[in-house]
Amino acid sequence: MNRVGRVERTTKETSVLVEIDLDGTGQVDVSTGVGFYDHMLDQLGRHGLFDLTVKTDGDLHIDTHHTIEDTALALGAAFRQALGDKVGIYRFGNCTVPLDESLAQVTVDLSGRPYLVHTEPENMAPMIGTYDTTMTRHILESFVAQAQIALHVHVPYGRNAHHIVECQFKALARALRYASERDPRAAGILPSTKGAL
């Protein structure tokens, strides 16, 4: 089965195209106009082994908020589309990733029920280039809402804002990869006692 999602989202504020192949090799082509965000989406594709294309044209003359948010919404919708009926997947995934002094722990359930728990160190530097560090939680909220997954992201410690955010994206990539991969022992089986995800 071809597990590819493609979403185009156009508003008065942004125009977004996202394509994702869950069974890719980590080939990434990303351009949002927000350098650090591009770097994080690159981490998501490469460490998740997802082939990922993201093209966003947003109202950056105002600020980066709409561009970042709308990209995350489209990415979540594309991910959900690519999952299809979820038959034969592992469903659950988790990963802990260190990045120098920072550590991120991510656990995901491709449950069909959107829920986010997110903690990270307080008093982080407010900006990384043109990226507002308060947007990390909002990215996750937007992605979770559209992907319809339960996601827990915990950064118990870290000092450098770049490291704190990057280790979250790397751990998220791996957790999503593990959860969405096909389980060879469960071919044709939906991983739910309810009969629906």
mmCIF file of C-alpha atoms in Angstrom:
data_model
loop_
_atom_site.group_PDB
_atom_site.id
_atom_site.type_symbol
_atom_site.label_atom_id
_atom_site.label_comp_id
_atom_site.label_asym_id
_atom_site.label_seq_id
_atom_site.Cartn_x
_atom_site.Cartn_y
_atom_site.Cartn_z
ATOM 1 C CA MET A 1 0.000 0.000 0.000
ATOM 2 C CA ASN A 2 1.243 3.450 -0.932
ATOM 3 C CA ARG A 3 1.455 5.471 2.305
ATOM 4 C CA VAL A 4 1.699 8.974 0.927
ATOM 5 C CA GLY A 5 -0.096 12.106 2.072
ATOM 6 C CA ARG A 6 -0.462 15.310 0.085
ATOM 7 C CA VAL A 7 -2.128 18.457 1.383
ATOM 8 C CA GLU A 8 -2.460 21.893 -0.167
ATOM 9 C CA ARG A 9 -3.738 24.632 2.140
ATOM 10 C CA THR A 10 -4.335 28.184 0.980
ATOM 11 C CA THR A 11 -5.596 31.126 3.021
ATOM 12 C CA LYS A 12 -5.218 34.899 2.786
ATOM 13 C CA GLU A 13 -2.129 34.506 4.979
ATOM 14 C CA THR A 14 -0.303 31.492 3.538
ATOM 15 C CA SER A 15 -0.061 28.984 0.724
ATOM 16 C CA VAL A 16 1.250 25.584 1.845
ATOM 17 C CA LEU A 17 2.043 22.344 0.053
ATOM 18 C CA VAL A 18 3.090 19.275 2.043
ATOM 19 C CA GLU A 19 3.843 15.823 0.689
ATOM 20 C CA ILE A 20 5.020 12.967 2.912
ATOM 21 C CA ASP A 21 5.894 9.347 2.198
ATOM 22 C CA LEU A 22 6.041 7.299 5.395
ATOM 23 C CA ASP A 23 8.059 4.571 3.687
ATOM 24 C CA GLY A 24 10.725 6.840 2.272
ATOM 25 C CA THR A 25 14.447 7.152 2.872
ATOM 26 C CA GLY A 26 14.618 10.601 4.449
ATOM 27 C CA GLN A 27 14.765 12.694 1.282
ATOM 28 C CA VAL A 28 13.758 16.237 2.245
ATOM 29 C CA ASP A 29 12.931 19.360 0.248
ATOM 30 C CA VAL A 30 11.743 22.107 2.584
ATOM 31 C CA SER A 31 11.274 25.841 2.103
ATOM 32 C CA THR A 32 9.162 27.946 4.469
ATOM 33 C CA GLY A 33 11.170 31.155 4.557
ATOM 34 C CA VAL A 34 11.959 30.574 8.253
ATOM 35 C CA GLY A 35 15.488 29.188 8.361
ATOM 36 C CA PHE A 36 15.452 27.447 11.722
ATOM 37 C CA TYR A 37 12.001 25.947 11.058
ATOM 38 C CA ASP A 38 13.313 24.545 7.768
ATOM 39 C CA HIS A 39 16.165 23.008 9.771
ATOM 40 C CA MET A 40 13.696 21.381 12.186
ATOM 41 C CA LEU A 41 11.492 19.995 9.397
ATOM 42 C CA ASP A 42 14.642 18.610 7.806
ATOM 43 C CA GLN A 43 15.356 16.791 11.083
ATOM 44 C CA LEU A 44 11.811 15.403 11.071
ATOM 45 C CA GLY A 45 12.123 13.948 7.596
ATOM 46 C CA ARG A 46 15.659 12.639 7.852
ATOM 47 C CA HIS A 47 15.402 11.027 11.285
ATOM 48 C CA GLY A 48 11.896 9.712 10.622
ATOM 49 C CA LEU A 49 13.034 8.320 7.244
ATOM 50 C CA PHE A 50 10.070 10.130 5.716
ATOM 51 C CA ASP A 51 10.387 11.594 2.240
ATOM 52 C CA LEU A 52 9.123 15.102 2.933
ATOM 53 C CA THR A 53 8.381 18.071 0.709
ATOM 54 C CA VAL A 54 7.220 21.344 2.271
ATOM 55 C CA LYS A 55 6.703 24.532 0.293
ATOM 56 C CA THR A 56 5.225 27.480 2.169
ATOM 57 C CA ASP A 57 4.720 31.048 0.982
ATOM 58 C CA GLY A 58 3.555 33.090 3.952
ATOM 59 C CA ASP A 59 3.053 36.648 5.152
ATOM 60 C CA LEU A 60 6.532 36.958 6.627
ATOM 61 C CA HIS A 61 6.289 40.743 6.322
ATOM 62 C CA ILE A 62 3.983 40.514 9.376
ATOM 63 C CA ASP A 63 5.890 37.854 11.316
ATOM 64 C CA THR A 64 6.565 34.110 11.169
ATOM 65 C CA HIS A 65 3.526 32.946 13.156
ATOM 66 C CA HIS A 66 1.083 32.189 10.327
ATOM 67 C CA THR A 67 3.753 30.534 8.204
ATOM 68 C CA ILE A 68 4.855 28.219 11.011
ATOM 69 C CA GLU A 69 1.339 27.411 12.224
ATOM 70 C CA ASP A 70 -0.202 26.718 8.806
ATOM 71 C CA THR A 71 2.728 24.530 7.802
ATOM 72 C CA ALA A 72 2.281 22.460 10.964
ATOM 73 C CA LEU A 73 -1.458 22.092 10.298
ATOM 74 C CA ALA A 74 -0.835 20.887 6.743
ATOM 75 C CA LEU A 75 1.916 18.547 7.910
ATOM 76 C CA GLY A 76 -0.404 16.958 10.470
ATOM 77 C CA ALA A 77 -3.155 16.504 7.895
ATOM 78 C CA ALA A 78 -0.730 14.949 5.402
ATOM 79 C CA PHE A 79 0.647 12.590 8.040
ATOM 80 C CA ARG A 80 -2.858 11.434 8.963
ATOM 81 C CA GLN A 81 -3.718 10.920 5.291
ATOM 82 C CA ALA A 82 -0.546 8.879 4.750
ATOM 83 C CA LEU A 83 -1.368 6.587 7.689
ATOM 84 C CA GLY A 84 -4.470 5.391 5.847
ATOM 85 C CA ASP A 85 -6.446 2.763 7.771
ATOM 86 C CA LYS A 86 -3.530 2.123 10.201
ATOM 87 C CA VAL A 87 -3.848 -1.632 9.745
ATOM 88 C CA GLY A 88 -0.643 -3.483 10.567
ATOM 89 C CA ILE A 89 1.275 -0.616 12.200
ATOM 90 C CA TYR A 90 2.951 -0.638 15.597
ATOM 91 C CA ARG A 91 0.769 2.322 16.721
ATOM 92 C CA PHE A 92 2.966 3.265 19.707
ATOM 93 C CA GLY A 93 6.434 4.746 19.552
ATOM 94 C CA ASN A 94 8.881 6.430 21.867
ATOM 95 C CA CYS A 95 12.383 7.807 21.705
ATOM 96 C CA THR A 96 14.796 9.660 23.955
ATOM 97 C CA VAL A 97 17.346 11.887 22.232
ATOM 98 C CA PRO A 98 20.243 13.810 23.795
ATOM 99 C CA LEU A 99 21.782 16.827 22.119
ATOM 100 C CA ASP A 100 24.810 17.913 24.105
ATOM 101 C CA GLU A 101 23.410 19.274 27.398
ATOM 102 C CA SER A 102 19.733 18.860 26.398
ATOM 103 C CA LEU A 103 17.494 15.797 26.479
ATOM 104 C CA ALA A 104 14.080 15.164 24.893
ATOM 105 C CA GLN A 105 11.726 12.270 25.622
ATOM 106 C CA VAL A 106 8.875 11.730 23.141
ATOM 107 C CA THR A 107 6.080 9.155 23.254
ATOM 108 C CA VAL A 108 3.345 8.883 20.632
ATOM 109 C CA ASP A 109 0.110 6.940 20.189
ATOM 110 C CA LEU A 110 -1.467 7.049 16.730
ATOM 111 C CA SER A 111 -4.782 6.771 18.504
ATOM 112 C CA GLY A 112 -7.157 8.931 16.483
ATOM 113 C CA ARG A 113 -7.591 11.084 19.598
ATOM 114 C CA PRO A 114 -5.616 14.343 19.596
ATOM 115 C CA TYR A 115 -3.918 15.143 22.895
ATOM 116 C CA LEU A 116 -0.676 16.950 23.697
ATOM 117 C CA VAL A 117 1.444 17.049 26.832
ATOM 118 C CA HIS A 118 4.484 19.303 26.413
ATOM 119 C CA THR A 119 7.091 20.481 28.896
ATOM 120 C CA GLU A 120 10.397 22.204 28.287
ATOM 121 C CA PRO A 121 12.766 24.320 30.391
ATOM 122 C CA GLU A 122 11.567 27.788 31.302
ATOM 123 C CA ASN A 123 13.434 31.001 30.501
ATOM 124 C CA MET A 124 14.743 29.847 27.137
ATOM 125 C CA ALA A 125 16.140 32.437 24.777
ATOM 126 C CA PRO A 126 13.053 33.906 23.052
ATOM 127 C CA MET A 127 14.417 33.742 19.496
ATOM 128 C CA ILE A 128 16.567 31.455 17.347
ATOM 129 C CA GLY A 129 17.175 33.570 14.262
ATOM 130 C CA THR A 130 13.645 34.543 13.178
ATOM 131 C CA TYR A 131 12.107 31.559 14.995
ATOM 132 C CA ASP A 132 10.083 32.417 18.121
ATOM 133 C CA THR A 133 10.825 29.614 20.610
ATOM 134 C CA THR A 134 7.290 29.810 22.041
ATOM 135 C CA MET A 135 6.117 28.435 18.692
ATOM 136 C CA THR A 136 7.475 24.944 19.379
ATOM 137 C CA ARG A 137 4.498 24.052 21.540
ATOM 138 C CA HIS A 138 2.134 25.622 19.013
ATOM 139 C CA ILE A 139 3.680 23.572 16.201
ATOM 140 C CA LEU A 140 3.062 20.413 18.210
ATOM 141 C CA GLU A 141 -0.504 21.488 19.078
ATOM 142 C CA SER A 142 -1.278 22.167 15.423
ATOM 143 C CA PHE A 143 0.315 18.929 14.218
ATOM 144 C CA VAL A 144 -1.470 16.827 16.855
ATOM 145 C CA ALA A 145 -4.867 18.382 16.099
ATOM 146 C CA GLN A 146 -4.664 17.477 12.411
ATOM 147 C CA ALA A 147 -2.777 14.178 12.716
ATOM 148 C CA GLN A 148 -5.191 13.067 15.463
ATOM 149 C CA ILE A 149 -2.550 11.509 17.670
ATOM 150 C CA ALA A 150 -1.644 11.572 21.345
ATOM 151 C CA LEU A 151 1.790 13.076 21.867
ATOM 152 C CA HIS A 152 3.857 13.534 25.010
ATOM 153 C CA VAL A 153 7.029 15.616 24.714
ATOM 154 C CA HIS A 154 9.193 16.207 27.768
ATOM 155 C CA VAL A 155 12.503 18.079 27.952
ATOM 156 C CA PRO A 156 13.671 17.647 31.553
ATOM 157 C CA TYR A 157 16.757 19.806 31.102
ATOM 158 C CA GLY A 158 18.775 21.854 28.673
ATOM 159 C CA ARG A 159 20.427 25.271 28.406
ATOM 160 C CA ASN A 160 20.887 26.132 24.748
ATOM 161 C CA ALA A 161 17.607 26.992 23.006
ATOM 162 C CA HIS A 162 18.755 25.571 19.667
ATOM 163 C CA HIS A 163 19.582 22.247 21.326
ATOM 164 C CA ILE A 164 16.352 22.176 23.346
ATOM 165 C CA VAL A 165 14.164 22.587 20.271
ATOM 166 C CA GLU A 166 16.228 20.402 17.946
ATOM 167 C CA CYS A 167 16.312 17.384 20.245
ATOM 168 C CA GLN A 168 12.497 17.570 20.418
ATOM 169 C CA PHE A 169 12.174 17.350 16.627
ATOM 170 C CA LYS A 170 14.701 14.524 16.404
ATOM 171 C CA ALA A 171 12.946 12.503 19.108
ATOM 172 C CA LEU A 172 9.554 13.241 17.533
ATOM 173 C CA ALA A 173 10.829 11.992 14.172
ATOM 174 C CA ARG A 174 12.027 8.700 15.623
ATOM 175 C CA ALA A 175 8.905 8.148 17.732
ATOM 176 C CA LEU A 176 6.652 8.773 14.703
ATOM 177 C CA ARG A 177 8.816 6.465 12.607
ATOM 178 C CA TYR A 178 8.572 3.621 15.114
ATOM 179 C CA ALA A 179 4.822 4.075 15.637
ATOM 180 C CA SER A 180 3.967 4.253 11.945
ATOM 181 C CA GLU A 181 6.140 1.375 10.770
ATOM 182 C CA ARG A 182 4.514 -1.879 9.746
ATOM 183 C CA ASP A 183 4.662 -4.665 12.323
ATOM 184 C CA PRO A 184 5.494 -7.928 10.492
ATOM 185 C CA ARG A 185 3.706 -9.928 13.204
ATOM 186 C CA ALA A 186 0.504 -7.922 12.836
ATOM 187 C CA ALA A 187 -0.099 -7.881 9.083
ATOM 188 C CA GLY A 188 -3.768 -7.180 8.411
ATOM 189 C CA ILE A 189 -4.476 -6.444 12.068
ATOM 190 C CA LEU A 190 -5.688 -3.114 13.395
ATOM 191 C CA PRO A 191 -3.824 -2.443 16.681
ATOM 192 C CA SER A 192 -6.906 -1.644 18.740
ATOM 193 C CA THR A 193 -9.271 -3.643 20.930
ATOM 194 C CA LYS A 194 -12.008 -1.198 19.905
ATOM 195 C CA GLY A 195 -11.745 -2.142 16.254
ATOM 196 C CA ALA A 196 -11.147 1.478 15.258
ATOM 197 C CA LEU A 197 -8.353 4.046 15.433
#
